[in-house]
């Protein structure tokens, strides 16, 4: 449960929310993306009150929010390349642009050589990096990462953070 919370994050910045297990960090991320609806108050991103939106208007605004969670939530029946391409394909981006963007993202997380791999063939850290690439696919103005680099070694964590910084 979150109570009395007010949070303002400067544009083009990276902000960390830290605290012990159970403090509400994941709940906060889920509320910001409106995967959970707050009981009261508002969620404003880029000046837009997302908590006042529903249906297509909310779906449109959510496109500006990239999310990546510890589990990475990759689709097991899609290759790494297809997982990264998925949000672009859903929005009807032309194939040429999808190929270019996915190639760029896989390169940025150091996994171009794993484009045709299935999630089960990837290490936990590689799955997380593919999740980060997918979260960045639509060039979000906000990237929510809930323990997204917890399974990465220090070098891969730096690569993931660098990709996030490049998106900021």
PDB file of C-alpha atoms in Angstrom:
ATOM      1  CA  UNK A   1       0.000   0.000   0.000  1.00  0.00           C
ATOM      2  CA  UNK A   2       1.271   3.426  -0.927  1.00  0.00           C
ATOM      3  CA  UNK A   3       0.109   6.430   1.098  1.00  0.00           C
ATOM      4  CA  UNK A   4       0.864  10.113   0.812  1.00  0.00           C
ATOM      5  CA  UNK A   5       3.311   9.648  -2.025  1.00  0.00           C
ATOM      6  CA  UNK A   6       4.351  12.499  -4.268  1.00  0.00           C
ATOM      7  CA  UNK A   7       7.072  11.887  -6.818  1.00  0.00           C
ATOM      8  CA  UNK A   8       8.423  14.165  -9.513  1.00  0.00           C
ATOM      9  CA  UNK A   9      11.140  12.891 -11.813  1.00  0.00           C
ATOM     10  CA  UNK A  10      13.089  15.400 -13.899  1.00  0.00           C
ATOM     11  CA  UNK A  11      12.851  14.922 -17.641  1.00  0.00           C
ATOM     12  CA  UNK A  12      15.710  12.936 -19.246  1.00  0.00           C
ATOM     13  CA  UNK A  13      16.948  11.636 -15.907  1.00  0.00           C
ATOM     14  CA  UNK A  14      17.457   8.268 -14.319  1.00  0.00           C
ATOM     15  CA  UNK A  15      15.903   8.011 -10.883  1.00  0.00           C
ATOM     16  CA  UNK A  16      16.126   5.017  -8.572  1.00  0.00           C
ATOM     17  CA  UNK A  17      13.567   4.110  -5.951  1.00  0.00           C
ATOM     18  CA  UNK A  18      15.240   1.980  -3.306  1.00  0.00           C
ATOM     19  CA  UNK A  19      13.988   0.328  -0.167  1.00  0.00           C
ATOM     20  CA  UNK A  20      13.574  -2.985   1.578  1.00  0.00           C
ATOM     21  CA  UNK A  21      11.494  -5.832   0.220  1.00  0.00           C
ATOM     22  CA  UNK A  22       7.811  -5.098   0.701  1.00  0.00           C
ATOM     23  CA  UNK A  23       8.263  -1.316   0.764  1.00  0.00           C
ATOM     24  CA  UNK A  24       6.070  -0.839  -2.320  1.00  0.00           C
ATOM     25  CA  UNK A  25       8.622  -0.301  -5.094  1.00  0.00           C
ATOM     26  CA  UNK A  26       6.946  -2.773  -7.454  1.00  0.00           C
ATOM     27  CA  UNK A  27       3.512  -1.439  -6.551  1.00  0.00           C
ATOM     28  CA  UNK A  28       4.714   2.058  -7.408  1.00  0.00           C
ATOM     29  CA  UNK A  29       5.960   0.896 -10.827  1.00  0.00           C
ATOM     30  CA  UNK A  30       2.674  -0.919 -11.484  1.00  0.00           C
ATOM     31  CA  UNK A  31       0.696   2.181 -10.505  1.00  0.00           C
ATOM     32  CA  UNK A  32       2.783   4.503 -12.684  1.00  0.00           C
ATOM     33  CA  UNK A  33       2.084   2.281 -15.691  1.00  0.00           C
ATOM     34  CA  UNK A  34      -1.519   1.845 -14.498  1.00  0.00           C
ATOM     35  CA  UNK A  35      -1.189  -1.922 -14.434  1.00  0.00           C
ATOM     36  CA  UNK A  36      -2.725  -1.295 -11.003  1.00  0.00           C
ATOM     37  CA  UNK A  37      -5.222   1.507 -10.478  1.00  0.00           C
ATOM     38  CA  UNK A  38      -4.564   3.756  -7.489  1.00  0.00           C
ATOM     39  CA  UNK A  39      -7.498   4.140  -5.076  1.00  0.00           C
ATOM     40  CA  UNK A  40      -7.005   7.897  -5.038  1.00  0.00           C
ATOM     41  CA  UNK A  41      -4.749  10.580  -6.424  1.00  0.00           C
ATOM     42  CA  UNK A  42      -3.431  10.853  -9.942  1.00  0.00           C
ATOM     43  CA  UNK A  43      -0.633   9.562 -12.118  1.00  0.00           C
ATOM     44  CA  UNK A  44       0.736  12.260 -14.415  1.00  0.00           C
ATOM     45  CA  UNK A  45       3.249  11.591 -17.155  1.00  0.00           C
ATOM     46  CA  UNK A  46       4.305  14.314 -19.576  1.00  0.00           C
ATOM     47  CA  UNK A  47       1.550  16.512 -18.143  1.00  0.00           C
ATOM     48  CA  UNK A  48      -1.194  13.975 -18.905  1.00  0.00           C
ATOM     49  CA  UNK A  49      -3.286  12.551 -16.045  1.00  0.00           C
ATOM     50  CA  UNK A  50      -3.252   8.865 -16.959  1.00  0.00           C
ATOM     51  CA  UNK A  51      -5.523   7.913 -14.074  1.00  0.00           C
ATOM     52  CA  UNK A  52      -8.343   9.887 -15.750  1.00  0.00           C
ATOM     53  CA  UNK A  53      -8.028   7.924 -19.010  1.00  0.00           C
ATOM     54  CA  UNK A  54      -9.511   4.624 -20.109  1.00  0.00           C
ATOM     55  CA  UNK A  55      -9.822   2.510 -23.219  1.00  0.00           C
ATOM     56  CA  UNK A  56      -7.996   3.632 -26.339  1.00  0.00           C
ATOM     57  CA  UNK A  57      -6.818   6.918 -24.804  1.00  0.00           C
ATOM     58  CA  UNK A  58      -5.064   5.037 -21.988  1.00  0.00           C
ATOM     59  CA  UNK A  59      -3.562   2.482 -24.390  1.00  0.00           C
ATOM     60  CA  UNK A  60      -2.208   5.315 -26.551  1.00  0.00           C
ATOM     61  CA  UNK A  61      -0.570   7.069 -23.585  1.00  0.00           C
ATOM     62  CA  UNK A  62       0.888   3.793 -22.270  1.00  0.00           C
ATOM     63  CA  UNK A  63       2.961   3.568 -25.453  1.00  0.00           C
ATOM     64  CA  UNK A  64       5.163   6.288 -23.960  1.00  0.00           C
ATOM     65  CA  UNK A  65       5.930   4.028 -20.973  1.00  0.00           C
ATOM     66  CA  UNK A  66       8.418   1.219 -21.375  1.00  0.00           C
ATOM     67  CA  UNK A  67       8.333  -1.433 -18.675  1.00  0.00           C
ATOM     68  CA  UNK A  68      10.765  -4.182 -17.858  1.00  0.00           C
ATOM     69  CA  UNK A  69      10.464  -6.393 -14.820  1.00  0.00           C
ATOM     70  CA  UNK A  70      12.792  -8.937 -13.256  1.00  0.00           C
ATOM     71  CA  UNK A  71      11.011 -11.835 -14.966  1.00  0.00           C
ATOM     72  CA  UNK A  72      11.474 -10.165 -18.405  1.00  0.00           C
ATOM     73  CA  UNK A  73       8.141 -11.756 -19.480  1.00  0.00           C
ATOM     74  CA  UNK A  74       9.416 -12.952 -22.852  1.00  0.00           C
ATOM     75  CA  UNK A  75       7.062 -15.032 -24.963  1.00  0.00           C
ATOM     76  CA  UNK A  76       8.456 -18.563 -25.051  1.00  0.00           C
ATOM     77  CA  UNK A  77       7.191 -19.268 -28.580  1.00  0.00           C
ATOM     78  CA  UNK A  78       8.942 -16.224 -30.039  1.00  0.00           C
ATOM     79  CA  UNK A  79      12.642 -15.791 -30.726  1.00  0.00           C
ATOM     80  CA  UNK A  80      14.630 -13.013 -29.098  1.00  0.00           C
ATOM     81  CA  UNK A  81      14.268 -10.977 -32.308  1.00  0.00           C
ATOM     82  CA  UNK A  82      10.499 -11.567 -32.422  1.00  0.00           C
ATOM     83  CA  UNK A  83      10.104 -10.616 -28.755  1.00  0.00           C
ATOM     84  CA  UNK A  84      11.830  -7.271 -29.355  1.00  0.00           C
ATOM     85  CA  UNK A  85       9.838  -6.697 -32.570  1.00  0.00           C
ATOM     86  CA  UNK A  86       6.483  -7.473 -30.966  1.00  0.00           C
ATOM     87  CA  UNK A  87       5.423  -3.990 -29.777  1.00  0.00           C
ATOM     88  CA  UNK A  88       6.452  -2.502 -33.119  1.00  0.00           C
ATOM     89  CA  UNK A  89       4.480  -5.112 -35.065  1.00  0.00           C
ATOM     90  CA  UNK A  90       1.411  -4.596 -32.852  1.00  0.00           C
ATOM     91  CA  UNK A  91       1.450  -0.911 -33.783  1.00  0.00           C
ATOM     92  CA  UNK A  92       1.741  -1.672 -37.488  1.00  0.00           C
ATOM     93  CA  UNK A  93       5.265  -0.350 -38.009  1.00  0.00           C
ATOM     94  CA  UNK A  94       6.511  -1.277 -41.483  1.00  0.00           C
ATOM     95  CA  UNK A  95       8.798  -4.315 -41.665  1.00  0.00           C
ATOM     96  CA  UNK A  96      11.819  -2.335 -42.896  1.00  0.00           C
ATOM     97  CA  UNK A  97      11.634  -0.043 -39.858  1.00  0.00           C
ATOM     98  CA  UNK A  98      11.078  -2.986 -37.509  1.00  0.00           C
ATOM     99  CA  UNK A  99      14.202  -4.717 -38.837  1.00  0.00           C
ATOM    100  CA  UNK A 100      16.287  -1.579 -38.391  1.00  0.00           C
ATOM    101  CA  UNK A 101      15.025  -0.830 -34.867  1.00  0.00           C
ATOM    102  CA  UNK A 102      15.318  -4.420 -33.610  1.00  0.00           C
ATOM    103  CA  UNK A 103      18.836  -4.708 -35.032  1.00  0.00           C
ATOM    104  CA  UNK A 104      19.832  -1.472 -33.310  1.00  0.00           C
ATOM    105  CA  UNK A 105      18.375  -2.590 -29.974  1.00  0.00           C
ATOM    106  CA  UNK A 106      19.907  -6.071 -30.038  1.00  0.00           C
ATOM    107  CA  UNK A 107      23.263  -4.470 -30.806  1.00  0.00           C
ATOM    108  CA  UNK A 108      22.846  -1.999 -27.928  1.00  0.00           C
ATOM    109  CA  UNK A 109      22.334  -4.822 -25.408  1.00  0.00           C
ATOM    110  CA  UNK A 110      25.112  -6.935 -26.944  1.00  0.00           C
ATOM    111  CA  UNK A 111      22.888  -9.754 -28.189  1.00  0.00           C
ATOM    112  CA  UNK A 112      22.809  -9.463 -31.973  1.00  0.00           C
ATOM    113  CA  UNK A 113      24.256 -12.968 -32.140  1.00  0.00           C
ATOM    114  CA  UNK A 114      21.257 -14.324 -30.179  1.00  0.00           C
ATOM    115  CA  UNK A 115      18.532 -12.892 -32.442  1.00  0.00           C
ATOM    116  CA  UNK A 116      17.287 -16.352 -33.480  1.00  0.00           C
ATOM    117  CA  UNK A 117      17.499 -17.905 -30.014  1.00  0.00           C
ATOM    118  CA  UNK A 118      14.407 -18.976 -28.100  1.00  0.00           C
ATOM    119  CA  UNK A 119      14.030 -17.648 -24.538  1.00  0.00           C
ATOM    120  CA  UNK A 120      14.715 -21.138 -23.142  1.00  0.00           C
ATOM    121  CA  UNK A 121      18.104 -21.056 -24.896  1.00  0.00           C
ATOM    122  CA  UNK A 122      19.101 -17.791 -23.208  1.00  0.00           C
ATOM    123  CA  UNK A 123      20.626 -17.290 -19.780  1.00  0.00           C
ATOM    124  CA  UNK A 124      18.644 -15.329 -17.214  1.00  0.00           C
ATOM    125  CA  UNK A 125      20.777 -12.263 -17.827  1.00  0.00           C
ATOM    126  CA  UNK A 126      20.332 -12.540 -21.591  1.00  0.00           C
ATOM    127  CA  UNK A 127      16.552 -12.799 -21.163  1.00  0.00           C
ATOM    128  CA  UNK A 128      16.626  -9.659 -19.032  1.00  0.00           C
ATOM    129  CA  UNK A 129      18.623  -7.806 -21.684  1.00  0.00           C
ATOM    130  CA  UNK A 130      16.119  -8.859 -24.367  1.00  0.00           C
ATOM    131  CA  UNK A 131      13.365  -7.564 -22.055  1.00  0.00           C
ATOM    132  CA  UNK A 132      15.193  -4.238 -21.777  1.00  0.00           C
ATOM    133  CA  UNK A 133      15.531  -4.054 -25.575  1.00  0.00           C
ATOM    134  CA  UNK A 134      11.809  -4.753 -25.996  1.00  0.00           C
ATOM    135  CA  UNK A 135      10.932  -2.075 -23.423  1.00  0.00           C
ATOM    136  CA  UNK A 136      12.959   0.448 -25.442  1.00  0.00           C
ATOM    137  CA  UNK A 137      11.476  -0.559 -28.823  1.00  0.00           C
ATOM    138  CA  UNK A 138       8.869   2.212 -28.948  1.00  0.00           C
ATOM    139  CA  UNK A 139      11.313   4.885 -27.745  1.00  0.00           C
ATOM    140  CA  UNK A 140       9.390   5.514 -24.525  1.00  0.00           C
ATOM    141  CA  UNK A 141       9.641   8.821 -22.730  1.00  0.00           C
ATOM    142  CA  UNK A 142       9.495   6.888 -19.433  1.00  0.00           C
ATOM    143  CA  UNK A 143      11.204   3.572 -18.722  1.00  0.00           C
ATOM    144  CA  UNK A 144      10.131   1.698 -15.600  1.00  0.00           C
ATOM    145  CA  UNK A 145      12.569  -0.999 -14.565  1.00  0.00           C
ATOM    146  CA  UNK A 146      11.713  -3.159 -11.566  1.00  0.00           C
ATOM    147  CA  UNK A 147      14.858  -5.132 -10.692  1.00  0.00           C
ATOM    148  CA  UNK A 148      15.510  -5.383 -14.413  1.00  0.00           C
ATOM    149  CA  UNK A 149      19.244  -5.851 -13.972  1.00  0.00           C
ATOM    150  CA  UNK A 150      19.203  -8.075 -10.883  1.00  0.00           C
ATOM    151  CA  UNK A 151      20.411 -11.119 -12.829  1.00  0.00           C
ATOM    152  CA  UNK A 152      23.085  -9.324 -14.803  1.00  0.00           C
ATOM    153  CA  UNK A 153      26.803  -9.281 -14.196  1.00  0.00           C
ATOM    154  CA  UNK A 154      28.386  -5.825 -13.695  1.00  0.00           C
ATOM    155  CA  UNK A 155      29.402  -5.446 -17.363  1.00  0.00           C
ATOM    156  CA  UNK A 156      25.927  -6.388 -18.622  1.00  0.00           C
ATOM    157  CA  UNK A 157      24.334  -4.110 -16.018  1.00  0.00           C
ATOM    158  CA  UNK A 158      26.411  -1.225 -17.350  1.00  0.00           C
ATOM    159  CA  UNK A 159      25.329  -2.105 -20.908  1.00  0.00           C
ATOM    160  CA  UNK A 160      21.669  -2.171 -19.882  1.00  0.00           C
ATOM    161  CA  UNK A 161      22.007   1.099 -17.996  1.00  0.00           C
ATOM    162  CA  UNK A 162      23.772   2.604 -20.997  1.00  0.00           C
ATOM    163  CA  UNK A 163      20.894   1.569 -23.249  1.00  0.00           C
ATOM    164  CA  UNK A 164      18.431   3.117 -20.814  1.00  0.00           C
ATOM    165  CA  UNK A 165      20.493   6.320 -20.612  1.00  0.00           C
ATOM    166  CA  UNK A 166      20.607   6.525 -24.405  1.00  0.00           C
ATOM    167  CA  UNK A 167      16.815   6.332 -24.427  1.00  0.00           C
ATOM    168  CA  UNK A 168      16.501   9.066 -21.774  1.00  0.00           C
TER     169      UNK A 168
END
